[in-house]
Short mmCIF file of C-alpha atoms in Angstrom, two decimals:
data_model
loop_
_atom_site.label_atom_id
_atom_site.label_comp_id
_atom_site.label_asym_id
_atom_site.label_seq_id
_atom_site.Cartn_x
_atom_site.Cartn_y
_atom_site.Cartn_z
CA UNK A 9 27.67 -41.22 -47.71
CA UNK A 10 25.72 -38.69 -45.74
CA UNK A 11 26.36 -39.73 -42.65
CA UNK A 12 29.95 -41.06 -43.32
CA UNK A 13 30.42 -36.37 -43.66
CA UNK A 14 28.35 -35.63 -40.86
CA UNK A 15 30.75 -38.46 -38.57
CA UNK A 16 33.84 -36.56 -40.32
CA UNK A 17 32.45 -33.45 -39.36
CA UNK A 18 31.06 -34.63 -35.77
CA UNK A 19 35.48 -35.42 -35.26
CA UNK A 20 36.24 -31.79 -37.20
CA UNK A 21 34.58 -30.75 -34.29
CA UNK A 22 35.92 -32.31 -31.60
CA UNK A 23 39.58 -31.23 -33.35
CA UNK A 24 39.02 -27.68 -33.40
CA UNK A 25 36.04 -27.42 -30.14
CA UNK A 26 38.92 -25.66 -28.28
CA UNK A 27 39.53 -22.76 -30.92
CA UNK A 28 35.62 -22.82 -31.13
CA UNK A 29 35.45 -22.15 -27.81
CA UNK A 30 37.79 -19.67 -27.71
CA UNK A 31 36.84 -17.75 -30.47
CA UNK A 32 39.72 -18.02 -32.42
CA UNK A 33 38.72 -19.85 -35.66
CA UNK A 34 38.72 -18.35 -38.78
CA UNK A 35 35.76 -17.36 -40.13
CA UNK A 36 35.88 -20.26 -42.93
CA UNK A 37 36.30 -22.67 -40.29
CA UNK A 38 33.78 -21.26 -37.84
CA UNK A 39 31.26 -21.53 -41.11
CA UNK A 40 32.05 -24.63 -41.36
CA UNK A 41 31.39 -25.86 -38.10
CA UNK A 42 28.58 -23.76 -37.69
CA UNK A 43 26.93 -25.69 -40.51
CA UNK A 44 27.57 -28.77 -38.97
CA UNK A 45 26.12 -27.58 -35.71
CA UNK A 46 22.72 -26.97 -38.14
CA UNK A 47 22.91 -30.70 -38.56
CA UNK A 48 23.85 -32.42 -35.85
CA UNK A 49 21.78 -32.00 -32.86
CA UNK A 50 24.18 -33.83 -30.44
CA UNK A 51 27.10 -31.75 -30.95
CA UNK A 52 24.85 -29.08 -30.80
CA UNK A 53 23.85 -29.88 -27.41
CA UNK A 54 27.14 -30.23 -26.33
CA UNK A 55 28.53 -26.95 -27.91
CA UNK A 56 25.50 -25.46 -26.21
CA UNK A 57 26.44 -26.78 -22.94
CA UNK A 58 29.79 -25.80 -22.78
CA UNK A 59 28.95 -22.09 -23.79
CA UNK A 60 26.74 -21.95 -21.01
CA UNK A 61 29.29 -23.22 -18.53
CA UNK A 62 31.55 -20.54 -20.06
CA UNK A 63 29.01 -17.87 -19.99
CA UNK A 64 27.97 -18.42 -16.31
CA UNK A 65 31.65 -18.31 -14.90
CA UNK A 66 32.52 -15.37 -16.77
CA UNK A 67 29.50 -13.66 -15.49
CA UNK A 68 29.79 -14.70 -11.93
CA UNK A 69 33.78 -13.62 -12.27
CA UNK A 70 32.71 -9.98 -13.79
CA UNK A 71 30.63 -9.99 -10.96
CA UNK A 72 32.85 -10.56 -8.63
CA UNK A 73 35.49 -7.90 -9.83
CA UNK A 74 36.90 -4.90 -7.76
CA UNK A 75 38.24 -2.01 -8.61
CA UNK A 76 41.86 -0.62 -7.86
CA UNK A 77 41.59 1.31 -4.06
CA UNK A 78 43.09 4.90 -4.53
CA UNK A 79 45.08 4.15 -2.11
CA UNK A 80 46.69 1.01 -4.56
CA UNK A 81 47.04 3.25 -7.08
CA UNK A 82 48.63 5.90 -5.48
CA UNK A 83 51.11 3.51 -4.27
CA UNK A 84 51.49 2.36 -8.32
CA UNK A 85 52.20 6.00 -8.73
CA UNK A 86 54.96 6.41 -6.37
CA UNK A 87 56.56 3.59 -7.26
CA UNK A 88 58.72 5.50 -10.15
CA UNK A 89 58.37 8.67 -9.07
CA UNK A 90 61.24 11.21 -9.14
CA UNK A 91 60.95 12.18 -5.72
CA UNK A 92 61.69 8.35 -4.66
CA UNK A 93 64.91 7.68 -6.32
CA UNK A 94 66.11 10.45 -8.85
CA UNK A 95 65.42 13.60 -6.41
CA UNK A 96 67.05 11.63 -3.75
CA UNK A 97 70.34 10.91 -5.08
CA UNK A 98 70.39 14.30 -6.44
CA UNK A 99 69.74 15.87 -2.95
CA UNK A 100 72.27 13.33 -1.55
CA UNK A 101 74.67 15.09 -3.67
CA UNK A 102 74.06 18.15 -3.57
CA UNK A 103 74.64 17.92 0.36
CA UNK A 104 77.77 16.15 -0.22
CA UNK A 105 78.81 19.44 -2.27
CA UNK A 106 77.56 21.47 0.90
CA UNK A 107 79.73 19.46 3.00
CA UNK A 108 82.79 19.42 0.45
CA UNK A 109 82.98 23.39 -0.16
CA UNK A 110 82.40 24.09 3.72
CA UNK A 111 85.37 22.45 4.36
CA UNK A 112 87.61 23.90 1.94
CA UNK A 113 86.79 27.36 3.51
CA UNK A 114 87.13 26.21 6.78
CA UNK A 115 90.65 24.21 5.66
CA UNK A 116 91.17 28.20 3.23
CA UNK A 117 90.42 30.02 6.54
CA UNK A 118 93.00 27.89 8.65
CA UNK A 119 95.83 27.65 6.60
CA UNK A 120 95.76 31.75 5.98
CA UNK A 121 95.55 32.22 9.81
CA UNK A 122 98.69 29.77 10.62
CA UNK A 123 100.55 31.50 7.67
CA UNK A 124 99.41 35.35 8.72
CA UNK A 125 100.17 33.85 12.18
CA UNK A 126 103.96 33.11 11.32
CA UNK A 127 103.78 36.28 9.02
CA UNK A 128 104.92 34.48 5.65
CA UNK A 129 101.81 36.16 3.94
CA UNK A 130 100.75 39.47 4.94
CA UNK A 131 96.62 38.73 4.88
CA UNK A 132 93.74 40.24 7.32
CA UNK A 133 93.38 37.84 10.09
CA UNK A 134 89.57 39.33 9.52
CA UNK A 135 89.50 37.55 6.03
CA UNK A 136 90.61 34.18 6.99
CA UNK A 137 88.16 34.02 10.64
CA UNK A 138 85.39 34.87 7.94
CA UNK A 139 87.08 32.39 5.86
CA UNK A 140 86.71 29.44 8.39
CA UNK A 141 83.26 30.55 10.10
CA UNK A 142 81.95 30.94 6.90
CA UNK A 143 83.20 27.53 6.01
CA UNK A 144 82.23 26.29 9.38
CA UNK A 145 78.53 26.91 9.31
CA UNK A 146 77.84 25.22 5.48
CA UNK A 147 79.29 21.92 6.91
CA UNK A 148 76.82 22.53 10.04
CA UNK A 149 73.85 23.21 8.10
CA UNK A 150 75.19 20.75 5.42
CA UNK A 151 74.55 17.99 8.19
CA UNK A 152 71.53 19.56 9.79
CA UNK A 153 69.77 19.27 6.24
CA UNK A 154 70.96 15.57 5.49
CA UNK A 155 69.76 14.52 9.04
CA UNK A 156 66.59 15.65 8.60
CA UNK A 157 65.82 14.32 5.28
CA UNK A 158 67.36 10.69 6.59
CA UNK A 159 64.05 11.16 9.23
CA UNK A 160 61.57 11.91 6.61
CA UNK A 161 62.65 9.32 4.35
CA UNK A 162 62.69 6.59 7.53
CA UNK B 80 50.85 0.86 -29.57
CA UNK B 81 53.60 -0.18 -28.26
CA UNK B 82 53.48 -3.77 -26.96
CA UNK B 83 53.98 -4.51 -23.22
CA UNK B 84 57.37 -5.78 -24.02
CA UNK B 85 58.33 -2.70 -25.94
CA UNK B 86 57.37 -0.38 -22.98
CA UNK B 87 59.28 -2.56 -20.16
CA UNK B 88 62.24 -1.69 -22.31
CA UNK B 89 61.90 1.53 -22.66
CA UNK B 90 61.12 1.60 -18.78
CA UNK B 91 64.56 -0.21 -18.25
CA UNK B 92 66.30 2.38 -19.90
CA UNK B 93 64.59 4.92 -17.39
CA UNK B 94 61.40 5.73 -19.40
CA UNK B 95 59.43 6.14 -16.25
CA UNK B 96 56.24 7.16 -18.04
CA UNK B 97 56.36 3.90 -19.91
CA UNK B 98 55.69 2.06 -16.57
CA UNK B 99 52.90 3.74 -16.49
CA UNK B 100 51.21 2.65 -19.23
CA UNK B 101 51.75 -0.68 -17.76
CA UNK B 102 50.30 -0.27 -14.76
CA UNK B 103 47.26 1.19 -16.70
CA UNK B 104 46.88 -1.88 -18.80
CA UNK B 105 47.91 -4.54 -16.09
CA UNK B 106 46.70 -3.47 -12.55
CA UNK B 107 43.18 -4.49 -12.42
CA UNK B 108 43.12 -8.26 -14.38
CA UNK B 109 46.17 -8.82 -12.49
CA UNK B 110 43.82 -7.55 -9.05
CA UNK B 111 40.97 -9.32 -10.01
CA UNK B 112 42.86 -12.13 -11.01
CA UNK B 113 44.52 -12.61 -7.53
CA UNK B 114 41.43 -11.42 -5.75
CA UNK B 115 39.30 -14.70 -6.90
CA UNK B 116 42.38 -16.86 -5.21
CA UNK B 117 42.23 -15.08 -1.87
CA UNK B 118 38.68 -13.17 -1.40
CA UNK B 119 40.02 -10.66 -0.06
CA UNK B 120 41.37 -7.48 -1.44
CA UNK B 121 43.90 -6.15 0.90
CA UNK B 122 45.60 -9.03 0.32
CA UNK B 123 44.99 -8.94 -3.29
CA UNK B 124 45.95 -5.33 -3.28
CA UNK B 125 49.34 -6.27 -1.13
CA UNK B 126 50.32 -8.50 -3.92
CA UNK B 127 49.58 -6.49 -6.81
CA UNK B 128 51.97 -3.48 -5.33
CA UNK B 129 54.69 -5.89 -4.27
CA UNK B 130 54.45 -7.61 -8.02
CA UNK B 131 54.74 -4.34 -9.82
CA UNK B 132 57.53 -3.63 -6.97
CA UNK B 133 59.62 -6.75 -7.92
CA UNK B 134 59.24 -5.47 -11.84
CA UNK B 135 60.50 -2.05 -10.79
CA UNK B 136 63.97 -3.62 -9.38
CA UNK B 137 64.36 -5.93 -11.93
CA UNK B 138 63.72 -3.42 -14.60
CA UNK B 139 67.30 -2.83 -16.14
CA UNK B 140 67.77 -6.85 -16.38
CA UNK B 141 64.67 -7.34 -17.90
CA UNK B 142 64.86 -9.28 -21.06
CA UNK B 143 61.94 -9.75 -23.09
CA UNK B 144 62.62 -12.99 -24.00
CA UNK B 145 58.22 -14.52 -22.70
CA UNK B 146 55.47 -12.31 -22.86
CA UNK B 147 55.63 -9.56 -20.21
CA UNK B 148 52.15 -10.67 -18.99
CA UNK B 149 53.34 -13.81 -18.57
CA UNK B 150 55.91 -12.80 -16.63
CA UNK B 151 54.20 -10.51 -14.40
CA UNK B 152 51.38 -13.01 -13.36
CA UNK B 153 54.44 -15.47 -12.71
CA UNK B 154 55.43 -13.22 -10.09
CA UNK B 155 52.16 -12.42 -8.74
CA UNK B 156 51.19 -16.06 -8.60
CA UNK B 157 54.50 -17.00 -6.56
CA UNK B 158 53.96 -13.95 -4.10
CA UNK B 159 50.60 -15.50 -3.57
CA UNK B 160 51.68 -19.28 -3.37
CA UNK B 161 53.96 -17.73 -0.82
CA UNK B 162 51.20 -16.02 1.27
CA UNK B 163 48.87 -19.32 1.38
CA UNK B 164 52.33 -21.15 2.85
CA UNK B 165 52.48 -18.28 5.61
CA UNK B 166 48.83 -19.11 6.17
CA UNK B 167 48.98 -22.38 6.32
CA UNK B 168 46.18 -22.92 3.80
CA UNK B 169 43.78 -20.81 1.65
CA UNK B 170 40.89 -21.51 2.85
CA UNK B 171 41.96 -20.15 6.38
CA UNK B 172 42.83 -17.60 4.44
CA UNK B 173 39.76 -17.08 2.90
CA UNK B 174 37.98 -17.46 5.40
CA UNK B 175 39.46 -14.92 7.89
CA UNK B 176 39.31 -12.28 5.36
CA UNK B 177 35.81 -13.04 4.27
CA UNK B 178 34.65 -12.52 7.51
CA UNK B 179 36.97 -9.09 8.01
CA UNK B 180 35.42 -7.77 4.86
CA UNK B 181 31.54 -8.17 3.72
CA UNK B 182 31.87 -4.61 2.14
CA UNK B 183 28.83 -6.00 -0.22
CA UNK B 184 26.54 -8.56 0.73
CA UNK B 185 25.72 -9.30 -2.85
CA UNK B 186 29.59 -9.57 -4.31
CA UNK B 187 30.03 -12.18 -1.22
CA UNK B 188 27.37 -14.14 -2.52
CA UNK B 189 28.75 -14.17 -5.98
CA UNK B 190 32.16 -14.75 -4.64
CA UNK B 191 30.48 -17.84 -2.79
CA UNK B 192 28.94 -19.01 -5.61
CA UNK B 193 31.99 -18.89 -7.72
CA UNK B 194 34.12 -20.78 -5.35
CA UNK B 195 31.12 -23.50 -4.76
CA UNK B 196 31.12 -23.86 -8.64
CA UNK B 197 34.71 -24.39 -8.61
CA UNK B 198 35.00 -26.26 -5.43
CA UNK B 199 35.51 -29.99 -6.92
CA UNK B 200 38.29 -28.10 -9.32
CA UNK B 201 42.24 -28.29 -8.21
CA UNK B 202 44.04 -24.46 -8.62
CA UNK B 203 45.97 -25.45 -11.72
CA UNK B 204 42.23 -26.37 -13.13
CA UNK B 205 41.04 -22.99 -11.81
CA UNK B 206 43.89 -21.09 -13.46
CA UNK B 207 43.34 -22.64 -16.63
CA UNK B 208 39.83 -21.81 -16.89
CA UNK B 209 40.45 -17.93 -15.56
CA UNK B 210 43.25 -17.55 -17.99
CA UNK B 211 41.55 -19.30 -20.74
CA UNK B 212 38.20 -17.68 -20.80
CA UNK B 213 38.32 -14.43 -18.60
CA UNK B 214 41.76 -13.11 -19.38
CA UNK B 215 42.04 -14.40 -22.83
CA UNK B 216 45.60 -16.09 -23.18
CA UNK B 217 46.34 -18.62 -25.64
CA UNK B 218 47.24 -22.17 -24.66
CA UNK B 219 50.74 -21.61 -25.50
CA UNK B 220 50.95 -18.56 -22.81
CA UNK B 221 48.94 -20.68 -20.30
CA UNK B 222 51.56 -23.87 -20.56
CA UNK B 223 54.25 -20.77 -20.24
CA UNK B 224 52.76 -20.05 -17.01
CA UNK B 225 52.06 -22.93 -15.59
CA UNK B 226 55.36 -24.83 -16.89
CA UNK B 227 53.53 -27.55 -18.34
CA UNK B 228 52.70 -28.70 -22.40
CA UNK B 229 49.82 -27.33 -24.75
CA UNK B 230 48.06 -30.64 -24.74
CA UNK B 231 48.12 -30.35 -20.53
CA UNK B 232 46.49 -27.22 -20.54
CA UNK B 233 43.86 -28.32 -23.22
CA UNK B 234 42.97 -31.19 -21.07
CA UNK B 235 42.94 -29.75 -17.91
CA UNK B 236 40.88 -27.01 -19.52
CA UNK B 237 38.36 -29.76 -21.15
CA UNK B 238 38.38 -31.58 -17.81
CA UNK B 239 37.44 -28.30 -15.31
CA UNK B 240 34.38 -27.18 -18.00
CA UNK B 241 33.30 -31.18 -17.89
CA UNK B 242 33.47 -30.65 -13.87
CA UNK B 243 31.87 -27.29 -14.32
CA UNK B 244 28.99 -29.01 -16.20
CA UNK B 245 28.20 -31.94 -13.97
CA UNK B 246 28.16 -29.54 -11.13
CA UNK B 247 25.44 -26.85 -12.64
CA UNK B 248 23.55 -30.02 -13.61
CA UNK B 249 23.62 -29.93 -17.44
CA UNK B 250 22.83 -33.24 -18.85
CA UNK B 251 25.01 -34.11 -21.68
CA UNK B 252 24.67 -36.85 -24.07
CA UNK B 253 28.47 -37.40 -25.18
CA UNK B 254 29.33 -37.27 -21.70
CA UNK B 255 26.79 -39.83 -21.24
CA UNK B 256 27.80 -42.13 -24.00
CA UNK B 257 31.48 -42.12 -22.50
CA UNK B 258 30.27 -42.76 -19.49
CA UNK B 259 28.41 -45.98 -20.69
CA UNK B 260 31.00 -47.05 -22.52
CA UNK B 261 34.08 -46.82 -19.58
CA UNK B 262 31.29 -48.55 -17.59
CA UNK B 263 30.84 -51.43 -20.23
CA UNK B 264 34.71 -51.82 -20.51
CA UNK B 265 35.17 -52.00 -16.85
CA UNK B 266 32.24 -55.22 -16.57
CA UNK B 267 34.02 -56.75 -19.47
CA UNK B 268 37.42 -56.66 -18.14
#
């Protein structure tokens, strides 16, 4: 009767060896197995011989582990940062703007001359060469800026 | 604490600091874990940046419908499948790089040692036992990965730490039984 348990317990085993193994028994069932291992030297041996297979590759594994470089994790880093993608577009668009308004002054500063020119409104032609040098310059420094930020970005 | 799954959400809807935390949890099992295949770690280190890269972009489709580690080390194991197919074969690979590196005499001898333990085992029996036993998964996230059943990946598992055994010379007498018995069968037949 006796040995008819320890055989039912000898194929418990074998059932459940890979949740042994892998710690994830409950701690009934690991009790009960661990009683059996008490009494049965052969699945002892071969319990023992597994851990130690398991023991010596995770040791020679942790051994052979690296750390992250800095240079890996600053990479990581800039992976999401703002500069990279947010800060970009916003620059983008705020050059765009640049561009936009400079030529509204320069298109203001035109139109006034050509109408002052025919005399329909009576404006300073002073006001309206401000107008369009003014306007002028932002679209030149509008595209000097975006330029150089296309070369730092390449 | 939020699970992985949670934060990749939150990342896809532009919670950058949430893909943080994932890098913190994920960047050096997922290094080491690519480092054992090739031996070397700029490589290792070129496919851990380009993995995280590929979760970046596909960050707003991400649904978390597997594990997120799962995922990621899907990704990470393609990039490096890819890689061996540029090199023709891994152990050119490895051996190129192994030469290049040597930054410690006694982590190349452990290296060696590792791969000579595993050398009779195919990768899939490799990943098993790496997944299984050094980064913890469950059989059910292993078969995930690999695209294969539970009851393949407890096998393969039970056949790589029987391969394991015979090759650090422990003696075993079920093995031995088995043995005696497939021999038996095969006179009889």
């Amino acid at each position: 009767m006796n040995e008819m348990n320890e055989m039912n317990e000898c194929q418990n085993l074998q059932q459940q060896l890979d949740d042994y193994l892998c710690e994830r028994l409950s701690d009934f069932a690991k009790r009960r197995i661990d009683n059996h291992l008490r009494q049965c030297p052969i699945c002892a041996k071969e319990i023992n011989s597994y851990q130690i297979v398991i023991s010596e590759f995770r040791s020679l594994s942790q051994k052979n582990s690296i750390e992250p470089s800095l240079a890996l994790q600053y990479s990581l880093k800039r992976l999401v940062e703002p500069s990279s993608s947010s800060t970009e577009i916003l620059s983008r668009n705020n050059y765009v703007i640049l561009i936009f308004t400079g030529v509204i002054m320069l298109g203001l500063g035109t139109v006034l001359s050509i109408l002052n020119y025919y005399g329909a409104i009576a404006t300073s032609l002073i006001i309206s060469s401000i107008s369009a040098l003014i306007g002028t310059g932002i679209i030149l420094t509008g595209l000097a800026q975006m330029k150089r930020k296309t070369k730092t970005t390449k | 604490m939020f699970s992985d799954e949670n934060l990749m959400t939150r990342f896809g809807r532009g919670d950058n600091s949430a893909f943080s935390e994932l890098v913190d949890r994920h960047q050096q099992r997922l290094l080491n874990f690519i480092y054992r295949r090739t031996g070397s770690r700029e490589s290792a280190e070129d496919i851990v940046q380009e993995t995280f890269l590929r979760v970046v972009n596909a960050a707003s489709r991400y649904q978390a419908t597997a594990k997120f580690s799962t995922w990621l080390y899907t990704i990470a194991l393609n990039l490096w499948r890819n890689e061996i197919a540029r090199h023709r074969t891994a152990v050119e690979l490895n051996e190129r790089d192994r030469v290049q590196e040597s930054s410690s005499m006694d982590q190349h001898v452990d290296f060696q040692k590792l791969q000579s333990l595993m050398q009779d085992l195919t990768d899939e029996h490799r990943l098993v036992l790496e997944l299984s036993f050094i980064e913890g998964w469950t059989n059910q996230q292993i078969a995930d990965l690999l695209n294969c059943s539970v009851g393949t990946v407890k096998s393969r598992k039970f056949y790589a730490l029987k391969a394991l055994r015979k090759r650090m010379g422990i003696d075993n007498e079920r093995d031995e039984r088995d043995e005696r018995m497939s021999e038996s069968t095969t006179a009889i037949r």
